[in-house]
Amino acid sequence: MNLKKLSLLFLILFAATKSFATEMSNHQYNFFVGNFDFSDDKKSAVLVGLQHQNENLEKETIIGNISPITGGFITEDNAVYIYTGFEWNIEMGALTFTPSFAPGLYEEGDGKDLGHVIEFKSEIQLSYGFSDTSKVALSYNHLSNASIGDKNPGANSYIFNFIKNF
């Protein structure tokens, strides 16, 4: 899958989500694009994805706002990762620091063999709110199977995010 096809998929996902959003409230969608496994020159690939957060389920705690997330991405090499987990939103004025953890299922397609179908995504994100309902963000994540597979090469990615609340 080339960059043109990934961009088209991203736009389709955005349009579909926008139509759902008119019927829903208190939902956050994170549309993202980035570089999957940038630290491996042989298997580096463009990725595009979507993540959902239901703000009705968030919980304010002593360490910040915690909420469940669900999402997925596909790479230009047809590797697919779908996940569900939690994120912690730590407000710092106009900036928000968001670490997250999400176990999920990985299919390598023509991409990198990560050693197991079960992979764990650890991510940090720094976002800037430019309106009451929109943010832009940069994030870094690491996928690993925690050595439950025969091998565990892991994958590091950087991502550009557009986050929209509906």
PDB file of C-alpha atoms in Angstrom:
ATOM      1  CA  MET A   1       0.000   0.000   0.000  1.00  0.00           C
ATOM      2  CA  ASN A   2       1.505   3.334  -1.006  1.00  0.00           C
ATOM      3  CA  LEU A   3       1.255   6.734   0.641  1.00  0.00           C
ATOM      4  CA  LYS A   4      -1.514   7.854  -1.735  1.00  0.00           C
ATOM      5  CA  LYS A   5      -3.705   4.880  -0.742  1.00  0.00           C
ATOM      6  CA  LEU A   6      -2.968   5.449   2.958  1.00  0.00           C
ATOM      7  CA  SER A   7      -3.966   9.109   2.647  1.00  0.00           C
ATOM      8  CA  LEU A   8      -7.224   8.109   0.963  1.00  0.00           C
ATOM      9  CA  LEU A   9      -7.929   5.570   3.725  1.00  0.00           C
ATOM     10  CA  PHE A  10      -7.278   8.278   6.325  1.00  0.00           C
ATOM     11  CA  LEU A  11      -9.747  10.648   4.642  1.00  0.00           C
ATOM     12  CA  ILE A  12     -12.392   7.905   4.418  1.00  0.00           C
ATOM     13  CA  LEU A  13     -11.961   7.130   8.131  1.00  0.00           C
ATOM     14  CA  PHE A  14     -12.290  10.824   8.960  1.00  0.00           C
ATOM     15  CA  ALA A  15     -15.465  11.219   6.879  1.00  0.00           C
ATOM     16  CA  ALA A  16     -17.032   8.084   8.393  1.00  0.00           C
ATOM     17  CA  THR A  17     -16.199   9.202  11.911  1.00  0.00           C
ATOM     18  CA  LYS A  18     -17.576  12.691  11.252  1.00  0.00           C
ATOM     19  CA  SER A  19     -20.952  11.206  10.259  1.00  0.00           C
ATOM     20  CA  PHE A  20     -21.049   9.058  13.419  1.00  0.00           C
ATOM     21  CA  ALA A  21     -20.071  12.049  15.557  1.00  0.00           C
ATOM     22  CA  THR A  22     -23.269  13.927  14.828  1.00  0.00           C
ATOM     23  CA  GLU A  23     -25.159  11.249  16.775  1.00  0.00           C
ATOM     24  CA  MET A  24     -22.651  10.961  19.623  1.00  0.00           C
ATOM     25  CA  SER A  25     -21.295  13.311  22.252  1.00  0.00           C
ATOM     26  CA  ASN A  26     -18.303  13.152  24.593  1.00  0.00           C
ATOM     27  CA  HIS A  27     -16.222  11.093  22.202  1.00  0.00           C
ATOM     28  CA  GLN A  28     -12.673  11.818  21.179  1.00  0.00           C
ATOM     29  CA  TYR A  29     -11.132  10.602  17.926  1.00  0.00           C
ATOM     30  CA  ASN A  30      -7.420  10.628  17.264  1.00  0.00           C
ATOM     31  CA  PHE A  31      -6.513  10.468  13.569  1.00  0.00           C
ATOM     32  CA  PHE A  32      -2.830   9.756  13.128  1.00  0.00           C
ATOM     33  CA  VAL A  33      -0.102   9.193  10.574  1.00  0.00           C
ATOM     34  CA  GLY A  34       3.529   8.375  11.206  1.00  0.00           C
ATOM     35  CA  ASN A  35       6.574   6.221  10.627  1.00  0.00           C
ATOM     36  CA  PHE A  36       6.297   2.615  11.877  1.00  0.00           C
ATOM     37  CA  ASP A  37       9.570   1.159  13.141  1.00  0.00           C
ATOM     38  CA  PHE A  38      11.693   4.144  12.116  1.00  0.00           C
ATOM     39  CA  SER A  39      14.721   2.609  13.861  1.00  0.00           C
ATOM     40  CA  ASP A  40      14.810  -0.372  11.434  1.00  0.00           C
ATOM     41  CA  ASP A  41      15.846   0.865   7.971  1.00  0.00           C
ATOM     42  CA  LYS A  42      14.751  -2.401   6.324  1.00  0.00           C
ATOM     43  CA  LYS A  43      11.213  -2.499   7.762  1.00  0.00           C
ATOM     44  CA  SER A  44      10.372   1.169   8.295  1.00  0.00           C
ATOM     45  CA  ALA A  45       6.924   2.003   6.849  1.00  0.00           C
ATOM     46  CA  VAL A  46       4.305   4.748   6.765  1.00  0.00           C
ATOM     47  CA  LEU A  47       1.348   4.078   9.070  1.00  0.00           C
ATOM     48  CA  VAL A  48      -2.136   5.547   9.353  1.00  0.00           C
ATOM     49  CA  GLY A  49      -4.612   4.938  12.145  1.00  0.00           C
ATOM     50  CA  LEU A  50      -7.573   5.891  14.247  1.00  0.00           C
ATOM     51  CA  GLN A  51      -8.124   5.804  18.015  1.00  0.00           C
ATOM     52  CA  HIS A  52     -11.344   6.325  19.978  1.00  0.00           C
ATOM     53  CA  GLN A  53     -11.818   7.479  23.554  1.00  0.00           C
ATOM     54  CA  ASN A  54     -15.244   7.613  25.233  1.00  0.00           C
ATOM     55  CA  GLU A  55     -15.035  10.557  27.632  1.00  0.00           C
ATOM     56  CA  ASN A  56     -18.128   9.309  29.471  1.00  0.00           C
ATOM     57  CA  LEU A  57     -15.906   6.523  30.843  1.00  0.00           C
ATOM     58  CA  GLU A  58     -12.983   8.674  32.015  1.00  0.00           C
ATOM     59  CA  LYS A  59     -12.045   8.741  35.685  1.00  0.00           C
ATOM     60  CA  GLU A  60     -10.294  11.552  37.535  1.00  0.00           C
ATOM     61  CA  THR A  61      -7.529  10.177  39.783  1.00  0.00           C
ATOM     62  CA  ILE A  62      -4.645  11.502  41.815  1.00  0.00           C
ATOM     63  CA  ILE A  63      -2.294  10.869  38.867  1.00  0.00           C
ATOM     64  CA  GLY A  64      -4.556  12.537  36.294  1.00  0.00           C
ATOM     65  CA  ASN A  65      -7.488  11.705  34.099  1.00  0.00           C
ATOM     66  CA  ILE A  66      -7.589   7.998  33.083  1.00  0.00           C
ATOM     67  CA  SER A  67      -9.766   6.723  30.260  1.00  0.00           C
ATOM     68  CA  PRO A  68     -10.108   3.652  28.043  1.00  0.00           C
ATOM     69  CA  ILE A  69      -8.915   3.767  24.420  1.00  0.00           C
ATOM     70  CA  THR A  70      -9.492   1.536  21.415  1.00  0.00           C
ATOM     71  CA  GLY A  71      -7.826   1.851  18.058  1.00  0.00           C
ATOM     72  CA  GLY A  72      -5.748   0.466  15.294  1.00  0.00           C
ATOM     73  CA  PHE A  73      -3.396   1.232  12.453  1.00  0.00           C
ATOM     74  CA  ILE A  74      -2.266  -0.164   9.126  1.00  0.00           C
ATOM     75  CA  THR A  75       1.129   0.291   7.485  1.00  0.00           C
ATOM     76  CA  GLU A  76       2.022   0.644   3.837  1.00  0.00           C
ATOM     77  CA  ASP A  77       3.298  -2.976   4.089  1.00  0.00           C
ATOM     78  CA  ASN A  78      -0.182  -4.135   5.191  1.00  0.00           C
ATOM     79  CA  ALA A  79       0.867  -4.793   8.787  1.00  0.00           C
ATOM     80  CA  VAL A  80      -2.160  -4.259  11.052  1.00  0.00           C
ATOM     81  CA  TYR A  81      -2.383  -3.635  14.797  1.00  0.00           C
ATOM     82  CA  ILE A  82      -5.668  -3.351  16.738  1.00  0.00           C
ATOM     83  CA  TYR A  83      -5.652  -2.551  20.447  1.00  0.00           C
ATOM     84  CA  THR A  84      -7.545  -1.537  23.533  1.00  0.00           C
ATOM     85  CA  GLY A  85      -6.106  -0.110  26.735  1.00  0.00           C
ATOM     86  CA  PHE A  86      -5.884   3.025  28.885  1.00  0.00           C
ATOM     87  CA  GLU A  87      -4.423   6.508  28.650  1.00  0.00           C
ATOM     88  CA  TRP A  88      -3.604   9.037  31.358  1.00  0.00           C
ATOM     89  CA  ASN A  89      -4.217  12.696  30.485  1.00  0.00           C
ATOM     90  CA  ILE A  90      -2.086  15.083  32.498  1.00  0.00           C
ATOM     91  CA  GLU A  91      -3.101  18.690  31.797  1.00  0.00           C
ATOM     92  CA  MET A  92      -0.285  21.275  31.747  1.00  0.00           C
ATOM     93  CA  GLY A  93      -2.031  24.457  30.645  1.00  0.00           C
ATOM     94  CA  ALA A  94      -2.485  24.427  26.868  1.00  0.00           C
ATOM     95  CA  LEU A  95      -0.371  21.233  26.687  1.00  0.00           C
ATOM     96  CA  THR A  96      -1.447  17.736  27.669  1.00  0.00           C
ATOM     97  CA  PHE A  97       1.009  14.939  28.425  1.00  0.00           C
ATOM     98  CA  THR A  98      -0.542  11.531  27.733  1.00  0.00           C
ATOM     99  CA  PRO A  99       1.182   8.217  28.472  1.00  0.00           C
ATOM    100  CA  SER A 100      -0.776   5.111  27.476  1.00  0.00           C
ATOM    101  CA  PHE A 101      -0.609   1.335  27.513  1.00  0.00           C
ATOM    102  CA  ALA A 102      -2.591  -0.917  25.190  1.00  0.00           C
ATOM    103  CA  PRO A 103      -2.292  -4.655  24.514  1.00  0.00           C
ATOM    104  CA  GLY A 104      -3.432  -5.728  21.075  1.00  0.00           C
ATOM    105  CA  LEU A 105      -3.278  -8.079  18.125  1.00  0.00           C
ATOM    106  CA  TYR A 106      -0.679  -7.720  15.358  1.00  0.00           C
ATOM    107  CA  GLU A 107      -0.634  -9.155  11.849  1.00  0.00           C
ATOM    108  CA  GLU A 108       2.625  -8.543   9.987  1.00  0.00           C
ATOM    109  CA  GLY A 109       1.277  -8.628   6.416  1.00  0.00           C
ATOM    110  CA  ASP A 110       4.346  -7.897   4.276  1.00  0.00           C
ATOM    111  CA  GLY A 111       5.876  -5.885   7.122  1.00  0.00           C
ATOM    112  CA  LYS A 112       8.054  -6.670  10.122  1.00  0.00           C
ATOM    113  CA  ASP A 113       7.730  -9.953  12.016  1.00  0.00           C
ATOM    114  CA  LEU A 114       7.411  -8.904  15.658  1.00  0.00           C
ATOM    115  CA  GLY A 115       7.501 -12.486  16.945  1.00  0.00           C
ATOM    116  CA  HIS A 116       3.940 -12.961  18.220  1.00  0.00           C
ATOM    117  CA  VAL A 117       0.332 -12.046  17.442  1.00  0.00           C
ATOM    118  CA  ILE A 118      -0.013 -10.433  20.912  1.00  0.00           C
ATOM    119  CA  GLU A 119       1.891  -7.166  21.201  1.00  0.00           C
ATOM    120  CA  PHE A 120       1.882  -4.418  23.832  1.00  0.00           C
ATOM    121  CA  LYS A 121       1.942  -0.725  22.884  1.00  0.00           C
ATOM    122  CA  SER A 122       3.502   1.787  25.271  1.00  0.00           C
ATOM    123  CA  GLU A 123       3.173   5.386  24.125  1.00  0.00           C
ATOM    124  CA  ILE A 124       3.858   8.941  25.216  1.00  0.00           C
ATOM    125  CA  GLN A 125       2.144  11.897  23.590  1.00  0.00           C
ATOM    126  CA  LEU A 126       2.377  15.655  23.926  1.00  0.00           C
ATOM    127  CA  SER A 127      -0.606  17.565  22.568  1.00  0.00           C
ATOM    128  CA  TYR A 128      -1.507  21.209  22.136  1.00  0.00           C
ATOM    129  CA  GLY A 129      -5.139  22.325  22.251  1.00  0.00           C
ATOM    130  CA  PHE A 130      -5.742  25.032  19.668  1.00  0.00           C
ATOM    131  CA  SER A 131      -9.514  25.093  20.296  1.00  0.00           C
ATOM    132  CA  ASP A 132     -12.005  23.671  22.794  1.00  0.00           C
ATOM    133  CA  THR A 133     -12.535  20.610  20.594  1.00  0.00           C
ATOM    134  CA  SER A 134      -9.284  20.128  18.638  1.00  0.00           C
ATOM    135  CA  LYS A 135      -5.663  19.295  19.383  1.00  0.00           C
ATOM    136  CA  VAL A 136      -2.502  18.486  17.464  1.00  0.00           C
ATOM    137  CA  ALA A 137       0.049  16.150  18.978  1.00  0.00           C
ATOM    138  CA  LEU A 138       3.328  14.327  18.565  1.00  0.00           C
ATOM    139  CA  SER A 139       3.737  10.861  19.993  1.00  0.00           C
ATOM    140  CA  TYR A 140       6.276   8.087  20.252  1.00  0.00           C
ATOM    141  CA  ASN A 141       5.390   4.452  20.831  1.00  0.00           C
ATOM    142  CA  HIS A 142       7.027   1.082  21.229  1.00  0.00           C
ATOM    143  CA  LEU A 143       5.450  -2.272  20.330  1.00  0.00           C
ATOM    144  CA  SER A 144       6.798  -5.366  22.069  1.00  0.00           C
ATOM    145  CA  ASN A 145       5.566  -8.857  22.858  1.00  0.00           C
ATOM    146  CA  ALA A 146       7.296  -8.843  26.272  1.00  0.00           C
ATOM    147  CA  SER A 147       9.231 -11.973  25.227  1.00  0.00           C
ATOM    148  CA  ILE A 148       6.146 -14.205  25.040  1.00  0.00           C
ATOM    149  CA  GLY A 149       7.187 -15.040  21.455  1.00  0.00           C
ATOM    150  CA  ASP A 150      10.247 -16.888  20.164  1.00  0.00           C
ATOM    151  CA  LYS A 151      11.716 -13.515  19.262  1.00  0.00           C
ATOM    152  CA  ASN A 152      10.999  -9.971  20.379  1.00  0.00           C
ATOM    153  CA  PRO A 153      12.532  -7.383  18.048  1.00  0.00           C
ATOM    154  CA  GLY A 154      10.037  -4.643  18.940  1.00  0.00           C
ATOM    155  CA  ALA A 155       9.140  -1.628  16.812  1.00  0.00           C
ATOM    156  CA  ASN A 156       9.526   2.093  17.520  1.00  0.00           C
ATOM    157  CA  SER A 157       7.276   4.648  15.846  1.00  0.00           C
ATOM    158  CA  TYR A 158       6.764   8.390  15.810  1.00  0.00           C
ATOM    159  CA  ILE A 159       3.348   9.753  15.017  1.00  0.00           C
ATOM    160  CA  PHE A 160       1.616  13.029  14.130  1.00  0.00           C
ATOM    161  CA  ASN A 161      -1.900  13.254  15.583  1.00  0.00           C
ATOM    162  CA  PHE A 162      -5.036  15.288  15.004  1.00  0.00           C
ATOM    163  CA  ILE A 163      -7.418  14.876  17.946  1.00  0.00           C
ATOM    164  CA  LYS A 164     -11.036  15.944  17.717  1.00  0.00           C
ATOM    165  CA  ASN A 165     -13.722  15.914  20.412  1.00  0.00           C
ATOM    166  CA  PHE A 166     -17.349  15.503  19.381  1.00  0.00           C
TER     167      PHE A 166
END
